[in-house]
Amino acid sequence: MTVTCVHPSVRALGAILLLVGFAPLSRAVAPRSAMADHLTWMGPVVAETNYSTWCVAPILGDDGKTHLFCARWPEANVDPAWRKSSEIAHYVADQPEGHYTFREVVLKGSGRTGEWDAFAPHNPEVRRFGDTYALVYIANSDFHQPPHPRNQQIGMVTASSLDGPWKKVNDGGPLLSPSADSNHWTHGSQVVNPTLLKVGDTFHLYFKARYKGGTAYGLATAKRLEGPYTMEPTPLTYDGIFIEDGSAFMWNGRVCLLTTDNHGKVTGTRGAGALWTSDDGRRFDPKSVQLGYDLIPHYFKGYDAA
């Protein structure tokens, strides 16, 4: 598998490679965003002979190079490999479109029984806040089903340089876990797909969890980068939809959350991207959702889904 870098929010865009085989649904289509109309297909930028690669997160370094963090594993299969053997690797290129060269492995599972991140660091997202780089990720304590997927949690490592050394926060414990409150919407679920943004003086950690037969995005906030993070009591997005792989960013003064639209119930196009926008990062009106990115054939005219 390869990953393609065409926009700063490439982790969500990387999901297109998996969902392109789906055809649009017969329903009203969300208005197209300027983002969807100005993306350019650049082709593969990471192609590892001995690894499958997934879930990419780019960032521009002080050295003028683009640093790419992605999940990878040595097996040819996707499942259970992604939840069993994934590690987070660091690649570097002179320009965003690549080609990227491997630099180091940043995170691996310890395999030790009882540790929350014993297996499969995955879903990396990297951001810079002042002089500190923060990389959030997910992992699990046991890749077998069950307890997976409910044992997935979110962690964070920080560093003063993109070359590390990276240090786990919270004494190595998780940054965010499902709520212990049986009345909270994340209770009995997992918290995954993290994306981090600072809005004003508050750090916003967005995450996905199962909700009413689908998936929804939630919000946890903190005044310090390392937390503790407090979850909002209700999800940000409505029930009955399947979205994931979110990336949060600021655009034209608004907080944006770019997610997949797995079944097309948000944008009308199954497998495309949903661009959610908000004035405060807490309230995302579903009526204002736009098409964040189209399916691959829209950008790659020679694409053969077979």
Coordinates of C-alpha atoms in Angstrom, one line a residue:
M1 CA 0.0 0.0 0.0
T2 CA 1.2 3.5 -0.7
V3 CA 0.2 6.9 0.7
T4 CA -0.3 10.1 -1.3
C5 CA 0.4 13.6 0.0
V6 CA -1.8 16.3 -1.6
H7 CA -2.8 18.6 1.2
P8 CA -1.8 19.3 4.9
S9 CA -4.7 17.3 6.1
V10 CA -3.5 14.2 4.4
R11 CA -4.4 11.7 7.1
A12 CA -8.1 11.9 6.1
L13 CA -7.2 12.1 2.4
G14 CA -5.2 8.9 2.8
A15 CA -8.5 7.2 3.5
I16 CA -9.5 7.9 -0.1
L17 CA -7.1 5.1 -1.2
L18 CA -9.3 2.7 0.7
L19 CA -12.7 4.0 -0.2
V20 CA -12.5 4.9 -3.8
G21 CA -14.2 1.8 -5.0
F22 CA -17.5 3.0 -3.6
A23 CA -19.9 4.8 -6.0
P24 CA -21.7 8.0 -5.0
L25 CA -25.2 7.6 -3.5
S26 CA -28.3 8.9 -5.1
R27 CA -29.0 11.8 -2.7
A28 CA -28.4 15.6 -2.5
V29 CA -24.7 16.4 -2.6
A30 CA -23.1 18.8 -0.2
P31 CA -21.8 22.0 -1.7
R32 CA -18.2 21.7 -2.9
S33 CA -15.5 23.5 -0.9
A34 CA -12.6 25.4 -2.5
M35 CA -10.4 22.7 -1.1
A36 CA -12.1 20.0 -3.0
D37 CA -11.7 22.0 -6.2
H38 CA -8.1 22.8 -5.8
L39 CA -6.5 19.5 -4.8
T40 CA -3.9 18.0 -7.1
W41 CA -3.0 14.4 -7.5
M42 CA 0.7 14.0 -6.9
G43 CA 1.1 10.2 -6.9
P44 CA 2.7 7.9 -4.3
V45 CA 5.3 9.5 -2.0
V46 CA 6.1 6.6 0.3
A47 CA 6.4 3.1 -1.1
E48 CA 8.1 0.6 1.2
T49 CA 9.0 -2.8 -0.3
N50 CA 8.7 -4.6 3.0
Y51 CA 6.0 -2.6 4.7
S52 CA 2.4 -1.6 4.3
T53 CA 1.9 2.1 5.1
W54 CA -1.2 3.9 6.4
C55 CA -2.3 7.0 8.3
V56 CA 0.0 9.9 7.4
A57 CA 0.7 13.1 9.2
P58 CA 3.0 15.8 7.6
I59 CA 4.6 18.8 9.2
L60 CA 7.1 21.4 7.9
G61 CA 10.4 21.5 9.9
D62 CA 12.8 24.3 10.8
D63 CA 15.1 22.7 8.3
G64 CA 12.7 23.6 5.4
K65 CA 12.0 19.9 4.8
T66 CA 8.7 18.2 5.1
H67 CA 8.6 15.5 7.8
L68 CA 6.0 12.7 7.4
F69 CA 4.9 10.4 10.3
C70 CA 3.0 7.4 9.3
A71 CA 1.9 4.0 10.5
R72 CA 3.5 0.9 8.9
W73 CA 3.7 -2.8 9.5
P74 CA 5.7 -5.7 7.9
E75 CA 2.7 -8.0 7.1
A76 CA 1.0 -7.8 3.7
N77 CA -2.5 -8.0 5.3
V78 CA -4.4 -5.1 6.8
D79 CA -6.3 -6.8 9.5
P80 CA -5.2 -7.9 12.0
A81 CA -1.8 -6.5 11.1
W82 CA -2.7 -2.8 11.7
R83 CA -3.9 -3.5 15.3
K84 CA -1.1 -6.0 16.0
S85 CA 2.1 -4.9 14.4
S86 CA 1.8 -1.2 13.5
E87 CA 4.6 1.2 14.4
I88 CA 5.0 4.9 13.7
A89 CA 7.8 5.8 11.4
H90 CA 9.4 9.1 10.4
Y91 CA 10.2 10.0 6.8
V92 CA 11.7 13.2 5.4
A93 CA 11.6 15.0 2.0
D94 CA 12.9 18.2 0.5
Q95 CA 9.4 19.1 -0.7
P96 CA 5.9 18.2 0.3
E97 CA 5.3 16.0 -2.7
G98 CA 8.3 13.9 -1.9
H99 CA 10.1 11.6 -2.5
Y100 CA 10.4 10.6 1.2
T101 CA 13.2 8.7 2.8
F102 CA 13.0 6.8 6.0
R103 CA 14.7 8.3 9.0
E104 CA 13.6 6.4 12.2
V105 CA 10.9 4.5 14.0
V106 CA 9.4 6.8 16.6
L107 CA 7.0 4.4 18.4
K108 CA 6.6 0.6 18.7
G109 CA 4.4 -1.5 20.9
S110 CA 6.1 -3.0 23.9
G111 CA 4.2 -6.2 23.8
R112 CA 4.2 -6.2 27.6
T113 CA 1.0 -7.5 29.2
G114 CA -0.9 -4.9 31.2
E115 CA 0.4 -1.8 29.3
W116 CA -2.2 0.3 27.6
D117 CA 0.0 0.7 24.5
A118 CA 1.5 -2.7 24.3
F119 CA 0.4 -3.1 20.7
A120 CA 0.2 -1.1 17.5
P121 CA 0.9 2.6 17.8
H122 CA -1.2 4.0 15.0
N123 CA -3.1 7.0 13.7
P124 CA -0.3 9.6 14.2
E125 CA -1.0 13.3 14.1
V126 CA 1.8 15.8 14.7
R127 CA 1.6 19.5 15.6
R128 CA 3.9 22.2 16.8
F129 CA 3.0 24.5 19.7
G130 CA 5.7 27.1 20.4
D131 CA 9.0 25.2 20.9
T132 CA 7.3 21.8 21.5
Y133 CA 6.3 19.2 18.9
A134 CA 3.4 16.9 20.0
L135 CA 2.5 13.6 18.4
V136 CA -0.8 12.0 19.3
Y137 CA -1.5 8.4 18.5
I138 CA -3.6 5.4 19.4
A139 CA -2.6 2.0 20.7
N140 CA -4.2 -1.0 22.5
S141 CA -3.4 -3.4 25.3
D142 CA -4.5 -6.6 23.4
F143 CA -5.1 -6.9 19.7
H144 CA -7.3 -9.9 20.0
Q145 CA -11.1 -9.5 19.6
P146 CA -12.4 -9.0 22.2
P147 CA -11.2 -6.9 24.1
H148 CA -10.2 -5.0 20.9
P149 CA -11.5 -2.5 19.7
R150 CA -12.8 -1.2 23.0
N151 CA -9.4 -1.1 24.6
Q152 CA -8.0 1.5 22.2
Q153 CA -6.9 4.7 23.8
I154 CA -5.0 7.9 22.8
G155 CA -1.5 8.8 23.9
M156 CA 1.0 11.6 23.3
V157 CA 4.7 12.0 23.0
T158 CA 6.5 15.4 22.9
A159 CA 9.9 16.6 21.7
S160 CA 11.8 19.9 21.1
S161 CA 12.9 18.5 17.7
L162 CA 11.2 16.5 15.0
D163 CA 14.2 14.2 15.4
G164 CA 13.4 13.6 19.0
P165 CA 14.0 12.3 21.5
W166 CA 10.3 11.8 22.0
K167 CA 9.0 11.5 25.5
K168 CA 5.6 10.0 26.6
V169 CA 3.5 12.4 28.7
N170 CA 1.4 11.4 31.7
D171 CA 4.1 9.1 33.1
G172 CA 3.6 6.9 30.0
G173 CA -0.1 6.5 30.6
P174 CA -2.9 7.3 28.1
L175 CA -3.7 10.9 27.3
L176 CA -7.4 10.1 26.8
S177 CA -9.5 7.1 27.6
P178 CA -13.3 6.3 27.3
S179 CA -15.3 7.8 30.1
A180 CA -15.7 5.8 33.3
D181 CA -19.2 7.5 33.7
S182 CA -21.8 5.0 32.5
N183 CA -24.0 7.9 31.4
H184 CA -21.3 9.4 29.1
W185 CA -21.6 8.8 25.4
T186 CA -18.1 7.2 25.2
H187 CA -18.6 4.7 28.0
G188 CA -18.0 1.2 26.7
S189 CA -16.5 2.5 23.5
Q190 CA -13.0 3.3 22.3
V191 CA -11.4 6.7 21.7
V192 CA -9.4 6.9 18.5
N193 CA -8.4 9.0 15.4
P194 CA -7.0 11.9 17.5
T195 CA -6.4 15.4 16.0
L196 CA -5.1 18.3 18.0
L197 CA -5.6 22.1 17.7
K198 CA -5.1 25.1 19.9
V199 CA -8.2 27.4 19.8
G200 CA -7.5 30.6 21.7
D201 CA -5.8 29.5 24.9
T202 CA -7.3 26.1 25.0
F203 CA -6.1 22.8 23.5
H204 CA -8.8 21.0 21.6
L205 CA -8.3 17.2 21.2
Y206 CA -10.8 15.8 18.7
F207 CA -11.5 12.1 18.7
K208 CA -13.8 9.4 17.2
A209 CA -15.9 7.0 19.2
R210 CA -18.8 4.6 18.5
Y211 CA -22.1 6.3 18.9
K212 CA -25.7 5.0 18.4
G213 CA -24.9 2.4 15.7
G214 CA -22.4 4.7 13.9
T215 CA -19.4 6.8 14.8
A216 CA -19.2 10.4 16.0
Y217 CA -16.5 12.9 16.8
G218 CA -16.1 14.2 20.3
L219 CA -14.0 16.9 22.0
A220 CA -11.8 17.0 25.0
T221 CA -10.1 20.2 26.2
A222 CA -7.2 21.3 28.3
K223 CA -5.3 24.4 29.3
R224 CA -2.0 22.6 29.1
L225 CA -0.8 20.6 26.2
E226 CA -0.1 17.5 28.3
G227 CA -3.5 17.7 29.9
P228 CA -5.5 16.6 31.8
Y229 CA -8.2 16.7 29.1
T230 CA -11.9 16.9 30.0
M231 CA -14.4 15.5 27.6
E232 CA -17.5 17.4 26.5
P233 CA -20.7 15.6 27.6
T234 CA -22.1 15.2 24.1
P235 CA -20.6 14.4 20.7
L236 CA -20.0 17.2 18.1
T237 CA -21.5 15.3 15.2
Y238 CA -24.9 13.6 14.9
D239 CA -25.9 10.0 15.2
G240 CA -26.6 7.5 12.4
I241 CA -23.4 8.3 10.4
F242 CA -20.0 6.8 9.9
I243 CA -17.1 9.2 9.9
E244 CA -13.4 8.8 10.9
D245 CA -9.8 9.9 10.2
G246 CA -10.4 13.5 11.2
S247 CA -7.8 16.3 10.9
A248 CA -8.5 19.7 12.6
F249 CA -7.0 22.9 11.3
M250 CA -7.7 26.6 11.0
W251 CA -8.9 28.0 7.6
N252 CA -10.1 31.6 6.9
G253 CA -10.5 32.2 10.6
R254 CA -12.7 29.1 11.2
V255 CA -12.0 25.8 12.9
C256 CA -12.3 23.0 10.4
L257 CA -12.6 19.3 10.9
L258 CA -12.0 17.2 7.8
T259 CA -13.3 13.6 8.1
T260 CA -14.2 10.7 5.8
D261 CA -17.8 10.2 4.9
N262 CA -17.8 6.4 4.8
H263 CA -21.4 5.8 3.7
G264 CA -22.2 9.1 2.1
K265 CA -24.8 10.2 4.7
V266 CA -23.1 13.5 5.3
T267 CA -22.0 14.7 1.8
G268 CA -24.0 12.5 -0.4
T269 CA -20.9 10.9 -1.9
R270 CA -19.8 7.6 -0.3
G271 CA -16.1 7.6 0.5
A272 CA -15.5 11.3 0.0
G273 CA -14.5 13.8 2.6
A274 CA -16.7 15.9 4.8
L275 CA -15.5 19.4 5.7
W276 CA -17.1 20.5 9.0
T277 CA -16.6 24.1 10.1
S278 CA -17.1 26.0 13.4
D279 CA -16.6 29.5 14.8
D280 CA -15.5 28.2 18.2
G281 CA -14.4 24.6 17.6
R282 CA -17.3 23.3 19.8
R283 CA -20.4 23.6 17.6
F284 CA -20.3 22.1 14.1
D285 CA -23.6 22.7 12.2
P286 CA -24.3 19.7 9.9
K287 CA -26.2 22.1 7.6
S288 CA -22.9 23.9 6.8
V289 CA -20.9 20.7 5.9
Q290 CA -19.2 20.9 2.5
L291 CA -17.4 18.4 0.3
G292 CA -13.9 18.4 1.6
Y293 CA -12.4 16.1 -1.1
D294 CA -13.8 14.1 -3.9
L295 CA -13.1 10.5 -4.9
I296 CA -9.8 9.6 -6.5
P297 CA -11.0 9.5 -10.1
H298 CA -11.9 13.2 -9.9
Y299 CA -8.2 14.0 -9.5
F300 CA -6.5 11.0 -11.1
K301 CA -8.2 10.6 -14.5
G302 CA -6.3 7.5 -15.3
Y303 CA -7.1 5.7 -12.1
D304 CA -8.1 2.1 -12.5
A305 CA -10.1 0.9 -9.4
A306 CA -9.5 -2.7 -10.4

